[in-house]
mmCIF file of C-alpha atoms and ligand atoms in Angstrom:
data_model
loop_
_atom_site.group_PDB
_atom_site.id
_atom_site.type_symbol
_atom_site.label_atom_id
_atom_site.label_comp_id
_atom_site.label_asym_id
_atom_site.label_seq_id
_atom_site.Cartn_x
_atom_site.Cartn_y
_atom_site.Cartn_z
ATOM 1 C CA MET A 1 17.723 -91.897 -52.599
ATOM 2 C CA LEU A 2 16.313 -88.561 -53.629
ATOM 3 C CA ASP A 3 17.212 -87.615 -57.174
ATOM 4 C CA LYS A 4 16.816 -83.867 -57.079
ATOM 5 C CA ALA A 5 18.015 -83.500 -60.685
ATOM 6 C CA ALA A 6 15.277 -85.804 -61.969
ATOM 7 C CA LEU A 7 12.641 -83.930 -59.963
ATOM 8 C CA MET A 8 13.934 -80.681 -61.422
ATOM 9 C CA ILE A 9 13.752 -81.952 -64.999
ATOM 10 C CA LYS A 10 10.139 -82.982 -64.467
ATOM 11 C CA ALA A 11 9.282 -79.651 -62.834
ATOM 12 C CA ARG A 12 10.816 -77.662 -65.679
ATOM 13 C CA LYS A 13 8.789 -79.653 -68.160
ATOM 14 C CA MET A 14 5.532 -79.038 -66.269
ATOM 15 C CA PHE A 15 6.438 -75.392 -65.888
ATOM 16 C CA LYS A 16 7.212 -74.977 -69.570
ATOM 17 C CA ASP A 17 3.845 -76.372 -70.588
ATOM 18 C CA VAL A 18 1.788 -73.673 -68.859
ATOM 19 C CA SER A 19 0.971 -70.281 -70.229
ATOM 20 C CA ASP A 20 -0.499 -67.164 -68.548
ATOM 21 C CA LEU A 21 1.777 -67.220 -65.495
ATOM 22 C CA PRO A 22 1.140 -64.241 -63.235
ATOM 23 C CA THR A 23 3.891 -61.666 -63.616
ATOM 24 C CA ILE A 24 5.177 -59.192 -61.056
ATOM 25 C CA PRO A 25 3.938 -55.758 -62.103
ATOM 26 C CA VAL A 26 6.798 -53.631 -63.455
ATOM 27 C CA ILE A 27 6.149 -50.950 -60.873
ATOM 28 C CA VAL A 28 6.464 -53.472 -58.040
ATOM 29 C CA SER A 29 9.817 -54.805 -59.238
ATOM 30 C CA ARG A 30 11.122 -51.258 -59.720
ATOM 31 C CA VAL A 31 10.096 -50.249 -56.216
ATOM 32 C CA ILE A 32 11.639 -53.412 -54.779
ATOM 33 C CA LYS A 33 14.898 -52.764 -56.597
ATOM 34 C CA LEU A 34 15.071 -49.254 -55.196
ATOM 35 C CA LEU A 35 14.205 -50.466 -51.701
ATOM 36 C CA ASP A 36 16.956 -53.100 -51.915
ATOM 37 C CA ASN A 37 19.482 -50.349 -52.224
ATOM 38 C CA HIS A 38 20.041 -48.719 -48.838
ATOM 39 C CA ASP A 39 21.359 -45.554 -50.478
ATOM 40 C CA SER A 40 18.148 -44.908 -52.397
ATOM 41 C CA ASN A 41 16.466 -41.617 -51.852
ATOM 42 C CA PRO A 42 13.131 -41.855 -49.961
ATOM 43 C CA ASP A 43 11.664 -39.086 -52.156
ATOM 44 C CA GLU A 44 12.381 -41.052 -55.281
ATOM 45 C CA ILE A 45 10.830 -44.220 -53.859
ATOM 46 C CA ALA A 46 7.811 -42.351 -52.516
ATOM 47 C CA ASP A 47 7.225 -40.812 -55.969
ATOM 48 C CA LEU A 48 7.381 -44.195 -57.606
ATOM 49 C CA ILE A 49 4.957 -45.723 -55.086
ATOM 50 C CA LEU A 50 2.628 -42.753 -55.532
ATOM 51 C CA SER A 51 2.521 -43.367 -59.268
ATOM 52 C CA ASP A 52 0.512 -46.490 -58.437
ATOM 53 C CA GLN A 53 -2.493 -45.472 -56.380
ATOM 54 C CA VAL A 54 -3.365 -48.989 -55.275
ATOM 55 C CA LEU A 55 0.161 -49.536 -54.008
ATOM 56 C CA ALA A 56 0.222 -46.137 -52.283
ATOM 57 C CA ALA A 57 -3.109 -46.764 -50.564
ATOM 58 C CA ARG A 58 -1.925 -50.128 -49.374
ATOM 59 C CA VAL A 59 1.280 -48.743 -47.883
ATOM 60 C CA ILE A 60 -0.724 -46.139 -45.956
ATOM 61 C CA ARG A 61 -3.261 -48.677 -44.765
ATOM 62 C CA VAL A 62 -0.674 -51.160 -43.577
ATOM 63 C CA VAL A 63 1.470 -48.591 -41.786
ATOM 64 C CA ASN A 64 -1.591 -47.458 -39.839
ATOM 65 C CA SER A 65 -2.733 -50.979 -39.008
ATOM 66 C CA PRO A 66 -2.458 -52.360 -35.471
ATOM 67 C CA LEU A 67 0.547 -54.330 -36.654
ATOM 68 C CA TYR A 68 2.797 -51.281 -36.749
ATOM 69 C CA MET A 69 0.879 -48.926 -34.482
ATOM 70 C CA PRO A 70 2.316 -45.511 -35.261
ATOM 71 C CA GLY A 71 1.817 -42.938 -32.483
ATOM 72 C CA SER A 72 -0.325 -40.775 -34.749
ATOM 73 C CA LYS A 73 -1.907 -41.472 -38.107
ATOM 74 C CA ILE A 74 0.555 -41.496 -40.998
ATOM 75 C CA THR A 75 -0.842 -40.021 -44.168
ATOM 76 C CA SER A 76 2.148 -39.654 -46.471
ATOM 77 C CA VAL A 77 4.006 -42.417 -48.273
ATOM 78 C CA LYS A 78 7.357 -40.824 -47.493
ATOM 79 C CA ARG A 79 6.634 -40.766 -43.774
ATOM 80 C CA ALA A 80 5.483 -44.370 -43.987
ATOM 81 C CA LEU A 81 8.821 -45.253 -45.605
ATOM 82 C CA LEU A 82 10.786 -43.510 -42.903
ATOM 83 C CA TYR A 83 8.655 -44.959 -40.132
ATOM 84 C CA LEU A 84 8.751 -48.550 -41.350
ATOM 85 C CA GLY A 85 12.168 -48.576 -42.987
ATOM 86 C CA PHE A 86 12.974 -49.699 -46.502
ATOM 87 C CA ARG A 87 13.150 -53.386 -45.701
ATOM 88 C CA SER A 88 9.721 -53.575 -44.088
ATOM 89 C CA VAL A 89 8.110 -51.703 -46.947
ATOM 90 C CA ARG A 90 9.786 -53.986 -49.441
ATOM 91 C CA GLU A 91 8.514 -57.020 -47.548
ATOM 92 C CA MET A 92 5.052 -55.563 -47.320
ATOM 93 C CA ILE A 93 4.854 -54.827 -51.034
ATOM 94 C CA LEU A 94 6.081 -58.264 -52.023
ATOM 95 C CA THR A 95 3.700 -59.948 -49.618
ATOM 96 C CA SER A 96 0.699 -58.041 -50.827
ATOM 97 C CA PHE A 97 1.679 -58.894 -54.380
ATOM 98 C CA PHE A 98 1.545 -62.587 -53.525
ATOM 99 C CA VAL A 99 -1.790 -62.291 -51.816
ATOM 100 C CA ASP A 100 -3.199 -60.294 -54.721
ATOM 101 C CA GLY A 101 -1.614 -62.286 -57.497
ATOM 102 C CA PHE A 102 -3.139 -65.519 -56.391
ATOM 103 C CA LYS A 103 -6.131 -64.329 -54.402
ATOM 104 C CA ARG A 104 -8.676 -64.675 -57.140
ATOM 105 C CA GLN A 105 -7.427 -67.944 -58.455
ATOM 106 C CA GLU A 106 -9.529 -70.963 -57.784
ATOM 107 C CA GLN A 107 -7.678 -73.630 -55.935
ATOM 108 C CA PRO A 108 -8.556 -77.178 -54.960
ATOM 109 C CA PHE A 109 -7.724 -76.178 -51.375
ATOM 110 C CA ASP A 110 -8.774 -73.417 -49.027
ATOM 111 C CA MET A 111 -6.654 -70.359 -49.908
ATOM 112 C CA ASN A 112 -7.292 -68.766 -46.528
ATOM 113 C CA VAL A 113 -5.840 -71.779 -44.781
ATOM 114 C CA PHE A 114 -2.924 -71.664 -47.187
ATOM 115 C CA TRP A 115 -2.191 -67.995 -46.479
ATOM 116 C CA MET A 116 -2.625 -68.377 -42.752
ATOM 117 C CA HIS A 117 -0.097 -71.197 -42.893
ATOM 118 C CA SER A 118 2.241 -69.081 -45.024
ATOM 119 C CA PHE A 119 2.041 -66.030 -42.759
ATOM 120 C CA GLY A 120 2.328 -68.284 -39.706
ATOM 121 C CA VAL A 121 5.538 -69.804 -41.052
ATOM 122 C CA GLY A 122 6.798 -66.316 -41.921
ATOM 123 C CA SER A 123 6.188 -64.974 -38.414
ATOM 124 C CA MET A 124 7.537 -68.088 -36.756
ATOM 125 C CA SER A 125 10.654 -67.977 -38.959
ATOM 126 C CA ARG A 126 11.255 -64.422 -37.769
ATOM 127 C CA ARG A 127 10.854 -65.522 -34.127
ATOM 128 C CA ILE A 128 13.275 -68.412 -34.559
ATOM 129 C CA ALA A 129 15.710 -66.093 -36.364
ATOM 130 C CA GLU A 130 15.579 -63.747 -33.351
ATOM 131 C CA LEU A 131 16.050 -66.615 -30.912
ATOM 132 C CA VAL A 132 19.200 -67.879 -32.633
ATOM 133 C CA GLY A 133 20.602 -64.422 -33.390
ATOM 134 C CA TYR A 134 20.296 -64.755 -37.187
ATOM 135 C CA SER A 135 21.155 -61.367 -38.646
ATOM 136 C CA ASP A 136 18.406 -60.798 -41.224
ATOM 137 C CA THR A 137 15.156 -61.461 -39.389
ATOM 138 C CA GLU A 138 13.065 -59.658 -42.025
ATOM 139 C CA MET A 139 14.384 -61.918 -44.732
ATOM 140 C CA ALA A 140 13.498 -64.943 -42.595
ATOM 141 C CA TYR A 141 9.983 -63.546 -42.382
ATOM 142 C CA LEU A 142 9.632 -63.041 -46.108
ATOM 143 C CA VAL A 143 11.034 -66.389 -47.243
ATOM 144 C CA GLY A 144 8.848 -68.052 -44.611
ATOM 145 C CA ILE A 145 5.804 -66.513 -46.246
ATOM 146 C CA ILE A 146 6.676 -67.656 -49.732
ATOM 147 C CA HIS A 147 8.146 -71.102 -48.973
ATOM 148 C CA ASP A 148 5.146 -73.081 -50.309
ATOM 149 C CA ILE A 149 4.463 -70.981 -53.395
ATOM 150 C CA GLY A 150 4.860 -74.093 -55.581
ATOM 151 C CA LYS A 151 1.586 -75.446 -54.159
ATOM 152 C CA VAL A 152 -0.300 -72.514 -55.584
ATOM 153 C CA PHE A 153 1.209 -73.306 -58.960
ATOM 154 C CA LEU A 154 0.136 -76.961 -58.710
ATOM 155 C CA GLY A 155 -3.314 -76.049 -57.438
ATOM 156 C CA HIS A 156 -3.867 -73.586 -60.245
ATOM 157 C CA TYR A 157 -2.406 -75.304 -63.277
ATOM 158 C CA PHE A 158 -3.067 -78.907 -62.263
ATOM 159 C CA LYS A 159 -6.216 -78.268 -60.334
ATOM 160 C CA GLU A 160 -8.015 -81.562 -60.880
ATOM 161 C CA GLU A 161 -5.027 -83.796 -60.338
ATOM 162 C CA TYR A 162 -3.891 -81.842 -57.300
ATOM 163 C CA GLY A 163 -7.389 -81.867 -55.796
ATOM 164 C CA GLU A 164 -7.612 -85.593 -56.339
ATOM 165 C CA MET A 165 -4.191 -86.071 -54.797
ATOM 166 C CA LEU A 166 -5.112 -84.017 -51.720
ATOM 167 C CA SER A 167 -8.279 -85.998 -51.135
ATOM 168 C CA THR A 168 -6.317 -89.250 -51.334
ATOM 169 C CA ILE A 169 -3.936 -87.948 -48.698
ATOM 170 C CA ASN A 170 -6.811 -87.428 -46.310
ATOM 171 C CA TYR A 171 -7.416 -91.167 -46.341
ATOM 172 C CA THR A 172 -3.898 -92.492 -46.466
ATOM 173 C CA GLY A 173 -2.127 -90.078 -44.142
ATOM 174 C CA THR A 174 0.856 -89.807 -46.473
ATOM 175 C CA THR A 175 2.644 -86.461 -46.781
ATOM 176 C CA THR A 176 1.924 -83.949 -49.515
ATOM 177 C CA TYR A 177 5.568 -84.065 -50.488
ATOM 178 C CA ASP A 178 5.523 -87.856 -51.040
ATOM 179 C CA ALA A 179 2.132 -87.779 -52.725
ATOM 180 C CA GLU A 180 3.283 -85.055 -55.132
ATOM 181 C CA MET A 181 6.285 -87.149 -55.993
ATOM 182 C CA GLU A 182 4.043 -90.120 -56.693
ATOM 183 C CA TYR A 183 1.420 -88.183 -58.680
ATOM 184 C CA PHE A 184 3.604 -85.718 -60.536
ATOM 185 C CA GLY A 185 7.141 -87.064 -60.360
ATOM 186 C CA THR A 186 8.161 -83.779 -58.763
ATOM 187 C CA THR A 187 7.063 -81.561 -55.848
ATOM 188 C CA HIS A 188 5.978 -78.048 -54.886
ATOM 189 C CA CYS A 189 9.625 -77.361 -53.976
ATOM 190 C CA GLU A 190 10.964 -77.756 -57.529
ATOM 191 C CA LEU A 191 7.940 -76.042 -59.064
ATOM 192 C CA GLY A 192 8.250 -73.219 -56.553
ATOM 193 C CA LEU A 193 11.875 -72.858 -57.582
ATOM 194 C CA CYS A 194 10.878 -72.546 -61.267
ATOM 195 C CA LEU A 195 8.400 -69.821 -60.333
ATOM 196 C CA ALA A 196 10.886 -67.991 -58.108
ATOM 197 C CA GLN A 197 13.526 -68.048 -60.834
ATOM 198 C CA ARG A 198 11.039 -66.789 -63.392
ATOM 199 C CA TRP A 199 10.300 -63.857 -61.070
ATOM 200 C CA ASN A 200 13.994 -63.181 -60.566
ATOM 201 C CA PHE A 201 13.947 -63.730 -56.830
ATOM 202 C CA PRO A 202 17.352 -63.527 -55.142
ATOM 203 C CA PRO A 203 19.198 -66.886 -55.090
ATOM 204 C CA VAL A 204 18.759 -67.266 -51.339
ATOM 205 C CA TYR A 205 14.932 -67.112 -51.626
ATOM 206 C CA CYS A 206 15.068 -69.668 -54.444
ATOM 207 C CA ASP A 207 17.193 -71.984 -52.351
ATOM 208 C CA VAL A 208 14.856 -71.926 -49.358
ATOM 209 C CA ILE A 209 11.829 -72.577 -51.584
ATOM 210 C CA SER A 210 13.660 -75.452 -53.213
ATOM 211 C CA HIS A 211 15.016 -77.074 -50.032
ATOM 212 C CA HIS A 212 12.606 -76.446 -47.174
ATOM 213 C CA HIS A 213 11.764 -80.179 -47.147
ATOM 214 C CA THR A 214 15.338 -81.296 -47.855
ATOM 215 C CA SER A 215 17.255 -78.865 -45.683
ATOM 216 C CA SER A 216 20.518 -80.832 -45.793
ATOM 217 C CA LEU A 217 20.810 -79.952 -49.507
ATOM 218 C CA ALA A 218 20.609 -76.183 -48.994
ATOM 219 C CA ILE A 219 23.521 -74.291 -50.516
ATOM 220 C CA GLU A 220 22.987 -70.545 -50.320
ATOM 221 C CA ASP A 221 22.103 -70.074 -46.671
ATOM 222 C CA PRO A 222 21.684 -73.418 -44.871
ATOM 223 C CA LEU A 223 20.867 -71.724 -41.557
ATOM 224 C CA LEU A 224 18.010 -69.751 -43.094
ATOM 225 C CA THR A 225 16.661 -72.898 -44.741
ATOM 226 C CA ALA A 226 16.870 -74.686 -41.382
ATOM 227 C CA ILE A 227 14.940 -71.844 -39.732
ATOM 228 C CA VAL A 228 12.110 -72.040 -42.280
ATOM 229 C CA THR A 229 12.076 -75.856 -42.155
ATOM 230 C CA LEU A 230 11.579 -75.783 -38.382
ATOM 231 C CA ALA A 231 9.024 -72.975 -38.525
ATOM 232 C CA ASP A 232 7.065 -75.021 -41.066
ATOM 233 C CA PHE A 233 7.337 -78.136 -38.924
ATOM 234 C CA PHE A 234 6.225 -76.258 -35.841
ATOM 235 C CA CYS A 235 3.239 -74.636 -37.563
ATOM 236 C CA LEU A 236 2.036 -77.958 -38.936
ATOM 237 C CA ALA A 237 2.521 -79.867 -35.726
ATOM 238 C CA TYR A 238 1.292 -77.335 -33.206
ATOM 239 C CA THR A 239 -1.322 -75.193 -34.839
ATOM 240 C CA ILE A 240 -4.810 -75.588 -36.126
ATOM 241 C CA SER A 241 -4.726 -76.403 -39.786
ATOM 242 C CA ASP A 242 -6.610 -78.477 -42.274
ATOM 243 C CA SER A 243 -6.738 -79.383 -45.943
ATOM 244 C CA VAL A 244 -3.582 -78.444 -47.794
ATOM 245 C CA ALA A 245 -1.681 -77.385 -44.703
ATOM 246 C CA LYS A 246 -2.530 -80.424 -42.646
ATOM 247 C CA ALA A 247 -1.796 -82.650 -45.573
ATOM 248 C CA THR A 248 1.729 -81.339 -45.702
ATOM 249 C CA LYS A 249 3.117 -83.274 -42.787
ATOM 250 C CA PRO A 250 6.756 -82.497 -42.212
ATOM 251 C CA ASP A 251 9.101 -85.374 -42.564
ATOM 252 C CA ARG A 252 12.733 -85.972 -43.284
ATOM 253 C CA SER A 253 14.567 -82.737 -42.895
ATOM 254 C CA GLU A 254 13.690 -81.357 -39.467
ATOM 255 C CA GLU A 255 16.290 -83.348 -37.512
ATOM 256 C CA TYR A 256 19.035 -82.083 -39.785
ATOM 257 C CA ALA A 257 17.666 -78.548 -39.500
ATOM 258 C CA TRP A 258 17.629 -78.801 -35.722
ATOM 259 C CA SER A 259 21.258 -79.975 -35.475
ATOM 260 C CA LEU A 260 22.363 -77.170 -37.784
ATOM 261 C CA LEU A 261 20.389 -74.631 -35.771
ATOM 262 C CA LYS A 262 22.046 -75.787 -32.560
ATOM 263 C CA GLN A 263 25.492 -75.624 -34.141
ATOM 264 C CA ARG A 264 25.070 -72.160 -35.599
ATOM 265 C CA SER A 265 22.983 -70.453 -32.941
ATOM 266 C CA HIS A 266 24.546 -67.406 -31.286
ATOM 267 C CA ASN A 267 22.401 -67.999 -28.216
ATOM 268 C CA PRO A 268 22.015 -71.115 -26.060
ATOM 269 C CA LEU A 269 19.130 -73.380 -27.129
ATOM 270 C CA PRO A 270 17.263 -76.159 -25.273
ATOM 271 C CA GLY A 271 18.766 -79.651 -25.393
ATOM 272 C CA ASN A 272 16.275 -81.205 -27.785
ATOM 273 C CA LEU A 273 13.776 -80.304 -30.475
ATOM 274 C CA GLY A 274 10.777 -81.100 -28.282
ATOM 275 C CA ASP A 275 11.918 -78.568 -25.666
ATOM 276 C CA PHE A 276 12.646 -76.035 -28.380
ATOM 277 C CA PHE A 277 9.099 -76.366 -29.676
ATOM 278 C CA PHE A 278 7.859 -76.030 -26.133
ATOM 279 C CA LEU A 279 9.667 -72.694 -26.037
ATOM 280 C CA LEU A 280 8.154 -71.689 -29.389
ATOM 281 C CA ASN A 281 4.726 -72.581 -28.099
ATOM 282 C CA ASP A 282 4.941 -69.614 -25.729
ATOM 283 C CA GLU A 283 5.669 -67.396 -28.719
ATOM 284 C CA TYR A 284 2.778 -68.693 -30.711
ATOM 285 C CA VAL A 285 0.033 -66.632 -29.100
ATOM 286 C CA GLY A 286 1.795 -63.453 -30.211
ATOM 287 C CA VAL A 287 2.513 -64.892 -33.633
ATOM 288 C CA PHE A 288 -1.084 -65.933 -34.096
ATOM 289 C CA GLN A 289 -2.355 -62.430 -33.300
ATOM 290 C CA GLU A 290 0.201 -60.912 -35.639
ATOM 291 C CA VAL A 291 -0.772 -63.261 -38.450
ATOM 292 C CA ASN A 292 -4.456 -62.474 -38.033
ATOM 293 C CA GLN A 293 -3.848 -58.744 -38.117
ATOM 294 C CA LEU A 294 -1.596 -58.938 -41.116
ATOM 295 C CA PHE A 295 -3.903 -61.258 -42.976
ATOM 296 C CA ASN A 296 -6.887 -58.988 -42.405
ATOM 297 C CA THR A 297 -4.937 -55.942 -43.488
ATOM 298 C CA MET A 298 -3.679 -57.627 -46.626
ATOM 299 C CA THR A 299 -6.966 -59.093 -47.730
ATOM 300 C CA THR A 300 -9.153 -56.004 -47.342
ATOM 301 C CA THR A 301 -8.890 -53.730 -50.295
HETATM 302 FE FE1 FE2 B 401 6.374 -77.180 -48.251
HETATM 303 FE FE1 FE2 B 402 4.630 -75.252 -45.489
#
């Protein structure tokens, strides 16, 4: 029986013992707050973004990337905001913060593989959200990207132990989740939750991070958690991955997630999970291209 409370106590202790946690730059949280509010004035947001040249340059570069393909080149931040919409810009800024914040950190696993997995799960979550008629597809995308953020914490602050644990997994074939439990007495889900709470993420993001491997325990938005759980499962089972991603074999929560998805879907779904994944397989070529484009755009400065 999973004792989530005990895992949480252990995670909080590990979390408390570390110093120098990356923080979200003030400017980024201010921009995100403004973008959250649909009544915000685009001029005000554009001015704020422009006060940070790196952020402004990134917005312009991303809006002109093949991912968004504007008809003609967009050169002003305000036009980028209007073209992409507040939500997309918010997502883009948060995503690039994650890539940047952890990019230079040394990890006992391949960070590129980690980010490709994260973006893959993000894109696949958005696809599944569309397929089932979930209302906030952009949110599905964003939480998909950040679902495994706890692994970056473990890899950075417990580098040796985590590296050792990952190499053991390669021999034993156990899941990362179970191995983390054995090695640390807690997992990337609880540690990710600590990090997300520290950064003041909305409760629904925190809940998905905390429960993407135990989807039956989700409280805030069980359907969203189920979407990310299945996207994660799909990406691990059907795509090329190695090291940290491969080691994270999905396990107990996908059947629950699938039954919830079927119950709550606004559109008809195939009879079983295997057929559903078969359907997703067709989507994956597009997702893979999207992930590559996004990843290249985010990682070039
Ligand atoms: Fe995970
Ligand atoms: Fe994952």
